[in-house]
Short mmCIF file of C-alpha atoms and ligand atoms in Angstrom, two decimals:
data_model
loop_
_atom_site.label_atom_id
_atom_site.label_comp_id
_atom_site.label_asym_id
_atom_site.label_seq_id
_atom_site.Cartn_x
_atom_site.Cartn_y
_atom_site.Cartn_z
CA MET A 1 83.92 83.14 138.11
CA GLN A 2 85.59 83.60 134.72
CA ARG A 3 83.99 86.12 132.44
CA TYR A 4 84.05 85.78 128.66
CA SER A 5 83.41 88.23 125.83
CA ARG A 6 80.69 87.80 123.27
CA ILE A 7 80.03 89.89 120.16
CA THR A 8 76.30 90.49 120.32
CA GLY A 9 75.92 93.30 117.79
CA TRP A 10 77.56 94.36 114.56
CA GLY A 11 77.05 97.08 112.01
CA MET A 12 78.79 98.80 109.14
CA TYR A 13 78.46 101.90 107.04
CA VAL A 14 80.04 102.81 103.72
CA PRO A 15 79.32 105.99 101.75
CA GLU A 16 77.15 105.80 98.65
CA ARG A 17 79.73 107.32 96.30
CA ARG A 18 81.80 104.77 94.40
CA LEU A 19 85.17 105.64 92.92
CA THR A 20 86.14 103.02 90.36
CA ASN A 21 89.53 102.23 88.87
CA PHE A 22 88.25 103.71 85.63
CA ASP A 23 87.50 106.99 87.42
CA LEU A 24 91.08 106.93 88.74
CA GLU A 25 92.45 106.37 85.22
CA LYS A 26 91.15 109.88 84.46
CA MET A 27 92.83 111.37 87.54
CA VAL A 28 96.34 109.85 87.61
CA ASP A 29 98.65 107.80 85.36
CA THR A 30 97.25 104.39 86.27
CA SER A 31 95.10 101.62 84.82
CA ASP A 32 92.36 99.30 86.00
CA LYS A 33 94.64 96.42 84.97
CA TRP A 34 97.55 97.58 87.17
CA ILE A 35 95.33 98.21 90.20
CA VAL A 36 93.48 94.88 89.93
CA GLU A 37 96.63 92.84 89.33
CA ARG A 38 98.72 94.50 92.06
CA THR A 39 96.04 95.05 94.71
CA GLY A 40 92.77 93.28 93.88
CA ILE A 41 90.85 96.57 94.25
CA ARG A 42 88.14 97.47 91.72
CA GLU A 43 86.37 100.30 93.51
CA ARG A 44 86.28 102.12 96.84
CA ARG A 45 83.75 104.35 98.62
CA ILE A 46 84.34 108.05 99.24
CA ILE A 47 82.43 110.25 101.68
CA GLY A 48 79.80 112.63 100.36
CA PRO A 49 78.75 116.09 101.58
CA GLY A 50 78.09 116.18 105.33
CA GLU A 51 79.79 112.84 105.93
CA THR A 52 82.79 112.45 108.20
CA THR A 53 84.43 109.77 110.33
CA ARG A 54 82.02 110.75 113.09
CA THR A 55 78.84 110.34 111.03
CA MET A 56 79.97 107.01 109.56
CA ALA A 57 80.93 105.71 113.01
CA VAL A 58 77.55 106.73 114.41
CA ALA A 59 75.68 104.99 111.58
CA ALA A 60 77.66 101.75 112.04
CA SER A 61 77.26 101.91 115.83
CA ARG A 62 73.49 102.47 115.67
CA ARG A 63 73.18 99.34 113.58
CA ALA A 64 75.41 97.34 115.97
CA LEU A 65 73.36 98.48 118.97
CA GLU A 66 70.16 97.56 117.15
CA VAL A 67 71.45 94.03 116.44
CA ALA A 68 72.57 93.66 120.06
CA GLY A 69 69.16 94.94 121.18
CA ILE A 70 70.57 97.42 123.65
CA GLU A 71 70.19 101.16 124.12
CA PRO A 72 73.25 103.43 123.79
CA ILE A 73 72.79 104.40 127.42
CA ASP A 74 73.33 100.77 128.44
CA LEU A 75 76.93 100.89 127.21
CA ASP A 76 79.75 100.99 129.75
CA LEU A 77 82.47 102.13 127.36
CA ILE A 78 82.97 103.39 123.81
CA ILE A 79 86.29 102.81 122.01
CA ALA A 80 86.63 104.53 118.65
CA ALA A 81 89.65 103.38 116.67
CA THR A 82 90.64 105.81 113.94
CA SER A 83 93.59 107.64 112.43
CA SER A 84 91.34 110.19 110.71
CA PRO A 85 89.28 111.84 113.46
CA ASP A 86 87.03 114.82 112.67
CA HIS A 87 89.25 117.07 114.81
CA LEU A 88 92.64 116.77 116.46
CA LEU A 89 90.89 117.87 119.64
CA PRO A 90 88.54 116.74 121.13
CA THR A 91 88.48 113.01 120.58
CA VAL A 92 85.93 111.90 117.98
CA ALA A 93 84.79 109.30 120.53
CA THR A 94 82.93 111.90 122.60
CA GLN A 95 81.24 113.31 119.50
CA ILE A 96 80.08 109.80 118.62
CA GLN A 97 78.93 109.30 122.21
CA ALA A 98 76.85 112.51 122.13
CA ASP A 99 75.31 111.67 118.74
CA LEU A 100 74.35 108.21 119.98
CA GLY A 101 72.74 109.76 123.07
CA ALA A 102 75.04 107.93 125.46
CA VAL A 103 76.05 110.97 127.50
CA GLY A 104 77.98 109.93 130.58
CA VAL A 105 79.43 106.76 129.06
CA PRO A 106 83.25 106.90 129.01
CA ALA A 107 84.60 107.25 125.49
CA PHE A 108 88.06 107.45 124.01
CA ALA A 109 89.79 107.17 120.66
CA LEU A 110 92.49 104.67 119.96
CA VAL A 111 95.18 105.17 117.34
CA ALA A 112 97.06 102.15 116.05
CA GLY A 113 96.87 102.69 112.29
CA CYS A 114 94.97 100.01 110.43
CA THR A 115 95.37 97.73 113.48
CA GLY A 116 93.25 100.05 115.65
CA PHE A 117 90.16 97.85 115.66
CA MET A 118 92.18 94.81 116.75
CA TYR A 119 93.69 96.78 119.63
CA GLY A 120 90.20 98.03 120.54
CA LEU A 121 88.72 94.55 120.56
CA VAL A 122 91.45 93.26 122.89
CA VAL A 123 91.12 96.28 125.20
CA ALA A 124 87.33 95.75 125.34
CA HIS A 125 87.91 92.14 126.33
CA GLN A 126 90.24 93.17 129.17
CA PHE A 127 87.58 95.46 130.67
CA ILE A 128 85.03 92.68 130.42
CA ALA A 129 87.24 89.88 131.72
CA SER A 130 88.31 92.00 134.70
CA GLY A 131 84.67 92.56 135.65
CA ALA A 132 84.93 96.33 135.25
CA TYR A 133 82.42 96.61 132.39
CA ASP A 134 79.67 94.53 130.79
CA ARG A 135 79.06 96.22 127.46
CA VAL A 136 81.64 97.85 125.26
CA LEU A 137 81.16 99.39 121.83
CA VAL A 138 84.24 99.02 119.61
CA ILE A 139 84.32 101.07 116.43
CA GLY A 140 86.74 101.19 113.51
CA ALA A 141 86.06 104.23 111.34
CA GLU A 142 88.17 105.98 108.77
CA THR A 143 88.00 108.80 106.22
CA ILE A 144 91.31 108.12 104.55
CA SER A 145 90.18 109.90 101.38
CA LYS A 146 90.88 113.20 103.17
CA ALA A 147 94.44 112.16 103.97
CA VAL A 148 95.31 111.00 100.47
CA ASN A 149 97.21 112.95 97.84
CA TRP A 150 94.95 112.50 94.83
CA GLU A 151 97.90 113.22 92.54
CA ASP A 152 100.04 110.39 93.97
CA ARG A 153 99.20 107.21 92.09
CA THR A 154 101.24 105.06 94.50
CA THR A 155 98.78 105.69 97.35
CA CYS A 156 95.53 107.20 96.04
CA VAL A 157 94.40 104.00 94.33
CA LEU A 158 94.57 102.00 97.56
CA PHE A 159 92.28 103.60 100.10
CA GLY A 160 88.56 104.04 100.77
CA ASP A 161 86.24 105.34 103.50
CA GLY A 162 83.94 103.40 105.83
CA ALA A 163 83.11 102.29 109.34
CA GLY A 164 82.32 99.12 111.25
CA ALA A 165 81.31 98.56 114.86
CA VAL A 166 80.66 95.73 117.28
CA VAL A 167 79.05 95.46 120.69
CA VAL A 168 81.06 93.22 122.99
CA GLU A 169 79.21 91.93 126.04
CA ALA A 170 80.12 89.91 129.11
CA SER A 171 79.14 86.27 129.05
CA GLN A 172 79.34 83.20 131.26
CA THR A 173 79.58 80.82 128.34
CA PRO A 174 83.18 79.93 127.45
CA GLY A 175 84.16 81.43 124.13
CA GLY A 176 84.75 84.80 122.58
CA LEU A 177 88.37 85.85 122.65
CA MET A 178 90.41 82.66 123.00
CA SER A 179 93.85 84.10 122.32
CA PHE A 180 95.38 87.32 121.08
CA GLU A 181 98.61 88.95 120.05
CA LEU A 182 99.23 92.68 119.79
CA GLY A 183 102.53 93.91 118.47
CA ALA A 184 104.44 96.98 117.32
CA ASP A 185 107.78 97.72 115.72
CA GLY A 186 108.35 101.45 116.08
CA ARG A 187 111.68 101.33 114.31
CA ASP A 188 109.79 101.60 111.03
CA TRP A 189 107.39 104.30 112.19
CA ASP A 190 108.10 106.37 109.07
CA ALA A 191 107.23 103.60 106.58
CA LEU A 192 103.63 104.83 106.60
CA MET A 193 103.02 108.33 107.87
CA ILE A 194 101.57 111.81 107.47
CA PRO A 195 104.64 114.07 107.71
CA ALA A 196 103.08 117.35 108.90
CA GLY A 197 100.13 118.80 110.80
CA GLY A 198 101.27 117.53 114.20
CA VAL A 199 103.60 119.02 116.79
CA ALA A 200 106.78 117.91 114.99
CA HIS A 201 105.78 119.94 111.94
CA PRO A 202 102.85 122.25 112.72
CA PRO A 203 100.72 123.48 109.84
CA ASP A 204 102.55 126.01 107.68
CA MET A 205 102.85 127.07 104.06
CA GLU A 206 105.43 124.37 103.31
CA MET A 207 102.93 121.76 104.53
CA ILE A 208 100.31 123.08 102.12
CA GLU A 209 102.62 123.52 99.14
CA LYS A 210 104.25 120.08 99.45
CA LYS A 211 101.02 118.37 100.57
CA LEU A 212 102.76 117.11 103.70
CA TYR A 213 99.35 116.58 105.31
CA THR A 214 98.84 113.50 103.13
CA ILE A 215 99.95 109.88 103.45
CA ARG A 216 103.52 108.92 102.53
CA MET A 217 104.21 105.23 102.29
CA ASN A 218 107.09 102.94 101.54
CA GLY A 219 104.82 100.39 99.88
CA ARG A 220 107.40 97.65 99.47
CA ALA A 221 108.57 97.86 103.11
CA VAL A 222 104.99 97.70 104.37
CA PHE A 223 104.29 94.81 102.00
CA ARG A 224 107.25 92.79 103.38
CA PHE A 225 106.24 93.56 106.97
CA ALA A 226 102.60 92.68 106.30
CA THR A 227 103.22 89.27 104.74
CA ARG A 228 105.49 88.32 107.65
CA VAL A 229 103.31 89.45 110.57
CA MET A 230 100.01 88.30 109.09
CA THR A 231 101.36 84.78 108.80
CA GLU A 232 103.36 84.62 112.02
CA ALA A 233 100.81 86.31 114.29
CA SER A 234 97.96 84.17 112.94
CA ARG A 235 99.97 81.01 113.45
CA ARG A 236 100.86 81.99 117.02
CA VAL A 237 97.29 82.86 118.10
CA ILE A 238 95.96 79.62 116.60
CA THR A 239 98.56 77.62 118.55
CA GLN A 240 97.94 79.65 121.74
CA ALA A 241 94.25 78.79 121.50
CA GLY A 242 95.19 75.09 121.30
CA LEU A 243 93.92 74.82 117.73
CA THR A 244 95.25 74.08 114.25
CA PRO A 245 94.45 75.96 111.01
CA ASP A 246 91.94 73.18 110.22
CA ASP A 247 89.89 74.25 113.26
CA ILE A 248 89.48 77.77 111.88
CA ALA A 249 86.27 78.29 109.94
CA LEU A 250 87.17 81.72 108.59
CA LEU A 251 90.20 83.97 108.35
CA ILE A 252 89.29 87.67 108.37
CA PRO A 253 92.41 89.60 107.38
CA HIS A 254 92.95 93.33 107.06
CA GLN A 255 91.98 94.22 103.49
CA ALA A 256 95.08 96.08 102.29
CA ASN A 257 96.15 94.09 99.27
CA LEU A 258 94.77 90.85 97.84
CA ARG A 259 98.33 89.65 97.20
CA ILE A 260 99.17 90.03 100.92
CA ILE A 261 96.00 88.13 101.86
CA GLU A 262 96.67 85.32 99.37
CA TYR A 263 100.28 85.03 100.49
CA ALA A 264 99.30 84.74 104.18
CA ALA A 265 96.50 82.27 103.42
CA LYS A 266 98.85 80.08 101.41
CA LYS A 267 101.54 80.10 104.10
CA LEU A 268 98.93 79.22 106.73
CA GLY A 269 97.45 76.50 104.56
CA PHE A 270 94.04 78.15 104.27
CA PRO A 271 92.08 77.59 101.05
CA MET A 272 90.71 80.92 99.80
CA ASP A 273 87.11 79.79 100.39
CA ARG A 274 87.90 80.06 104.12
CA VAL A 275 89.24 83.59 103.76
CA MET A 276 87.04 86.70 103.84
CA VAL A 277 87.81 89.06 100.96
CA ASN A 278 85.92 92.24 100.08
CA ILE A 279 88.85 94.47 99.11
CA ASP A 280 87.57 94.52 95.51
CA ARG A 281 84.56 96.61 96.59
CA TYR A 282 85.96 98.85 99.35
CA GLY A 283 89.76 99.07 98.93
CA ASN A 284 91.75 99.55 102.10
CA THR A 285 89.48 101.23 104.67
CA SER A 286 92.26 101.09 107.26
CA THR A 287 90.98 100.30 110.73
CA ALA A 288 87.42 99.91 109.42
CA SER A 289 88.40 97.03 107.14
CA ILE A 290 88.26 94.14 109.64
CA PRO A 291 84.92 95.12 111.24
CA ILE A 292 83.40 95.72 107.79
CA ALA A 293 84.64 92.31 106.61
CA LEU A 294 83.32 90.73 109.84
CA VAL A 295 79.87 92.26 109.35
CA GLU A 296 79.70 91.10 105.73
CA ALA A 297 80.86 87.60 106.69
CA LEU A 298 78.09 87.41 109.30
CA GLU A 299 75.49 88.76 106.90
CA GLN A 300 76.56 86.20 104.28
CA GLY A 301 76.17 83.41 106.85
CA ARG A 302 79.87 82.55 106.71
CA ILE A 303 80.18 82.48 110.52
CA LYS A 304 78.01 80.09 112.53
CA PRO A 305 77.65 79.50 116.26
CA GLY A 306 80.54 77.35 117.43
CA ASP A 307 82.92 78.54 114.70
CA ASN A 308 86.45 79.70 115.40
CA VAL A 309 87.45 82.83 113.52
CA VAL A 310 90.87 84.45 113.15
CA MET A 311 90.99 88.22 112.70
CA VAL A 312 94.39 89.64 111.84
CA GLY A 313 95.60 93.10 110.91
CA PHE A 314 98.65 95.31 110.46
CA GLY A 315 99.23 98.97 109.85
CA ALA A 316 101.03 102.24 110.47
CA GLY A 317 103.28 102.28 113.47
CA LEU A 318 104.17 99.67 112.39
CA THR A 319 101.64 97.66 114.37
CA TRP A 320 99.91 94.32 114.14
CA GLY A 321 97.25 92.37 115.98
CA ALA A 322 95.56 88.98 115.76
CA VAL A 323 92.86 87.14 117.70
CA VAL A 324 91.11 83.80 117.67
CA TRP A 325 87.45 84.42 118.38
CA HIS A 326 85.06 81.59 119.22
CA TRP A 327 81.62 82.47 117.97
CA GLN A 328 79.01 81.66 120.61
CA PRO A 329 75.27 81.34 120.09
CA VAL A 330 73.71 84.74 119.57
CA GLU A 331 71.51 84.65 122.66
CA THR A 332 73.09 86.64 125.46
CA ASP A 333 73.23 85.61 129.09
CA THR A 334 74.58 88.90 130.44
CA ALA A 335 71.34 89.50 132.31
CA ALA A 336 71.92 86.26 134.18
CA ILE A 337 75.33 87.47 135.27
CA LEU A 338 73.92 90.78 136.42
CA VAL A 339 71.04 89.39 138.39
CA GLU A 340 72.39 86.21 139.90
CA ASP A 341 76.12 86.34 140.16
CA TRP A 342 77.09 89.88 140.86
CA PRO A 343 77.84 90.88 144.44
CA ILE A 344 75.25 93.31 145.84
CA PRO A 345 77.55 96.41 145.93
CA GLN A 346 78.40 95.98 142.24
CA ARG A 347 74.76 95.52 141.31
CA LEU A 348 73.87 98.69 143.21
CA GLN A 349 76.73 100.56 141.59
CA SER A 350 75.58 99.46 138.14
CA SER A 351 72.00 100.56 138.81
CA LEU A 352 73.17 103.88 140.21
CA ARG A 353 75.32 104.51 137.17
CA ARG A 354 72.39 103.81 134.91
CA VAL A 355 70.09 106.20 136.83
CA ARG A 356 72.78 108.88 136.89
CA THR A 357 73.36 108.56 133.14
CA GLN A 358 69.63 108.70 132.41
CA ALA A 359 69.31 111.81 134.58
CA TRP A 360 72.26 113.36 132.79
CA ASN A 361 70.80 112.64 129.37
CA ALA A 362 67.44 114.08 130.44
CA ARG A 363 69.19 117.23 131.72
CA VAL A 364 71.11 117.66 128.48
CA ALA A 365 67.96 117.15 126.40
CA LEU A 366 66.04 119.63 128.56
CA SER A 367 68.74 122.27 128.41
CA GLU A 368 68.93 121.85 124.63
CA LYS A 369 65.16 122.39 124.36
CA ALA A 370 65.33 125.37 126.74
CA THR A 371 68.14 126.92 124.72
CA LEU A 372 66.14 126.50 121.52
CA ALA A 373 63.08 128.10 123.11
CA LEU A 374 65.11 131.01 124.46
CA ILE A 375 66.92 131.83 121.22
CA PRO A 376 64.22 134.24 119.88
CA LEU A 377 64.00 136.01 123.27
CA TYR A 378 67.77 136.23 123.52
CA THR A 379 68.10 137.61 119.99
CA TRP A 380 65.44 140.22 120.70
CA THR A 381 66.97 141.42 123.99
CA HIS A 382 70.42 141.36 122.44
CA ARG A 383 69.19 143.61 119.68
CA LEU A 384 67.56 145.94 122.21
CA LYS A 385 70.79 146.18 124.18
CA LYS A 386 72.80 146.86 121.08
CA LYS A 387 70.34 149.45 119.80
CA VAL A 388 72.39 152.58 119.26
CA PRO A 389 70.49 155.86 118.88
CA ARG A 390 70.51 157.04 115.30
CA PRO A 391 72.95 159.90 114.83
CA SER A 392 70.97 163.08 114.29
CA LEU A 393 71.35 164.36 110.78
CA PRO A 394 72.63 167.88 110.26
CA PRO A 395 69.80 170.39 109.68
CA ILE A 396 68.90 170.89 106.08
CA VAL A 397 69.99 174.27 104.98
CA LYS A 398 67.89 175.50 102.13
CA LYS A 399 69.79 177.14 99.39
CA LYS A 400 68.61 180.48 98.58
O1 UT7 B 1 97.02 99.26 105.67
C1 UT7 B 1 98.37 99.22 105.38
C2 UT7 B 1 98.57 100.04 104.18
N1 UT7 B 1 99.52 99.74 103.21
C3 UT7 B 1 99.75 98.56 102.59
O2 UT7 B 1 99.32 97.51 102.92
C4 UT7 B 1 100.62 98.66 101.39
C5 UT7 B 1 101.49 97.46 101.17
N2 UT7 B 1 102.12 97.56 99.87
C6 UT7 B 1 101.47 97.27 98.73
O3 UT7 B 1 100.32 96.88 98.76
C7 UT7 B 1 102.22 97.40 97.42
O4 UT7 B 1 103.58 97.63 97.70
C8 UT7 B 1 101.67 98.52 96.51
C9 UT7 B 1 100.29 98.14 95.99
C10 UT7 B 1 101.59 99.84 97.25
C11 UT7 B 1 102.57 98.70 95.31
O5 UT7 B 1 102.69 97.47 94.60
P1 UT7 B 1 104.12 96.92 94.17
O6 UT7 B 1 103.90 95.69 93.40
O7 UT7 B 1 104.96 96.85 95.42
O8 UT7 B 1 104.61 98.05 93.20
P2 UT7 B 1 105.93 98.92 93.29
O9 UT7 B 1 105.84 99.94 94.36
O10 UT7 B 1 107.10 97.99 93.31
O11 UT7 B 1 105.89 99.66 91.90
C12 UT7 B 1 106.00 98.95 90.67
C13 UT7 B 1 105.82 99.91 89.52
C14 UT7 B 1 106.62 101.20 89.67
O12 UT7 B 1 107.08 101.57 88.41
P3 UT7 B 1 108.60 101.32 87.99
O13 UT7 B 1 109.42 102.06 88.98
O14 UT7 B 1 108.78 99.84 88.06
O15 UT7 B 1 108.66 101.87 86.60
C15 UT7 B 1 105.60 102.19 90.15
O16 UT7 B 1 105.92 103.51 89.81
O17 UT7 B 1 104.44 100.30 89.46
C16 UT7 B 1 104.38 101.72 89.42
N3 UT7 B 1 103.15 102.14 90.06
C17 UT7 B 1 101.99 102.25 89.39
N4 UT7 B 1 101.67 102.06 88.10
C18 UT7 B 1 100.40 102.26 87.74
C19 UT7 B 1 102.92 102.44 91.36
N5 UT7 B 1 101.63 102.75 91.55
C20 UT7 B 1 101.02 102.65 90.35
C21 UT7 B 1 99.71 102.85 89.90
N6 UT7 B 1 99.45 102.63 88.61
N7 UT7 B 1 98.72 103.22 90.74
#
């Protein structure tokens, strides 16, 4: 039996702190007028103390799980798309997994620049369609503010931080991902890059002095690429799905530049009231931009059951990705698949995995508690062991 994907949960997180164009006017040689006219951005969010890609991803994921009505432990896979992980090693996906309390659930990070979420969504669908997994969490999270040179006006005005997440579940009802296209053109890999900090140029003094750990971009080249792929990829996925632009209720494009969005919409024949735009409030949040726009579109009631939605993105690599997603009724029928249609060995395997994961989580929680309880004892014995006898002072010789 064919298995379909359904988005059953969605959530987003953006930091409290707003950085407006007027704030930027005080930092670099720019103006609110230039930024609004050339990009459509008015403000962006920047992480505060204690916030990272990991914490934002966890907040967005918790919300998505809540909407889906499932526990983290019920997930079969976590895909975290990001180009700004907390650490180079390990993957931020396992940190997110631990914070969610989903120990045991496979988790990996996916890097495809701003297209990461689109790649993640398609990968999630493959696992579901093949019958391997039933519930996949796909996250797009980014702290681009840490990779930006705040003295470079050509890039620093563009980006913002944030995270979005969706729960994708198996379904029997036709719908979900109807067509997709993923693409890459590595010939222009250096059009948008961070020159140093990796193996090709490990961290050194030159990297610090020249700020080679920040984003370098050939804005015009990326602009040309973006307008072409956004239009062509969207057109191809719509045709592949057997639809026309008139059948699409909403276009959710990557929020990189309002001019790119307007150009693509015009070429596709979409009036702007059928295009999701929130770049004015968040700037370009890279791979978080499409899930954030999707969440806001849902919260604003702009997507209804039965609607066809196109999501399309592009980014560093250079990469691109587009899907047509048919929005099914919210009610999930995954339970029906599990109970009635699964062969007995698979049902047993699924139950076993769940028990094993619960046992694992319980063990981790217990060992954490035990460690906490033992800390005072350990500190005390450690001190005892380390206790060195006081050196005896030389005898006091009284002066006569
Ligand atoms: O997620 C993917 C990420 N990247 C993108 O999507 C970026 C795609 N590219 C773009 O969005 C646009 O190319 C930019 C917004 C980056 C730049 O807009 P543009 O219309 O292509 O400007 P430009 O690079 O051609 O620069 C025009 C002028 C230049 O001055 P001169 O040489 O004409 O005197 C720039 O120095 O604007 C100047 N400029 C600025 N002026 C004020 C560049 N940045 C700024 C600024 N404020 N922030």
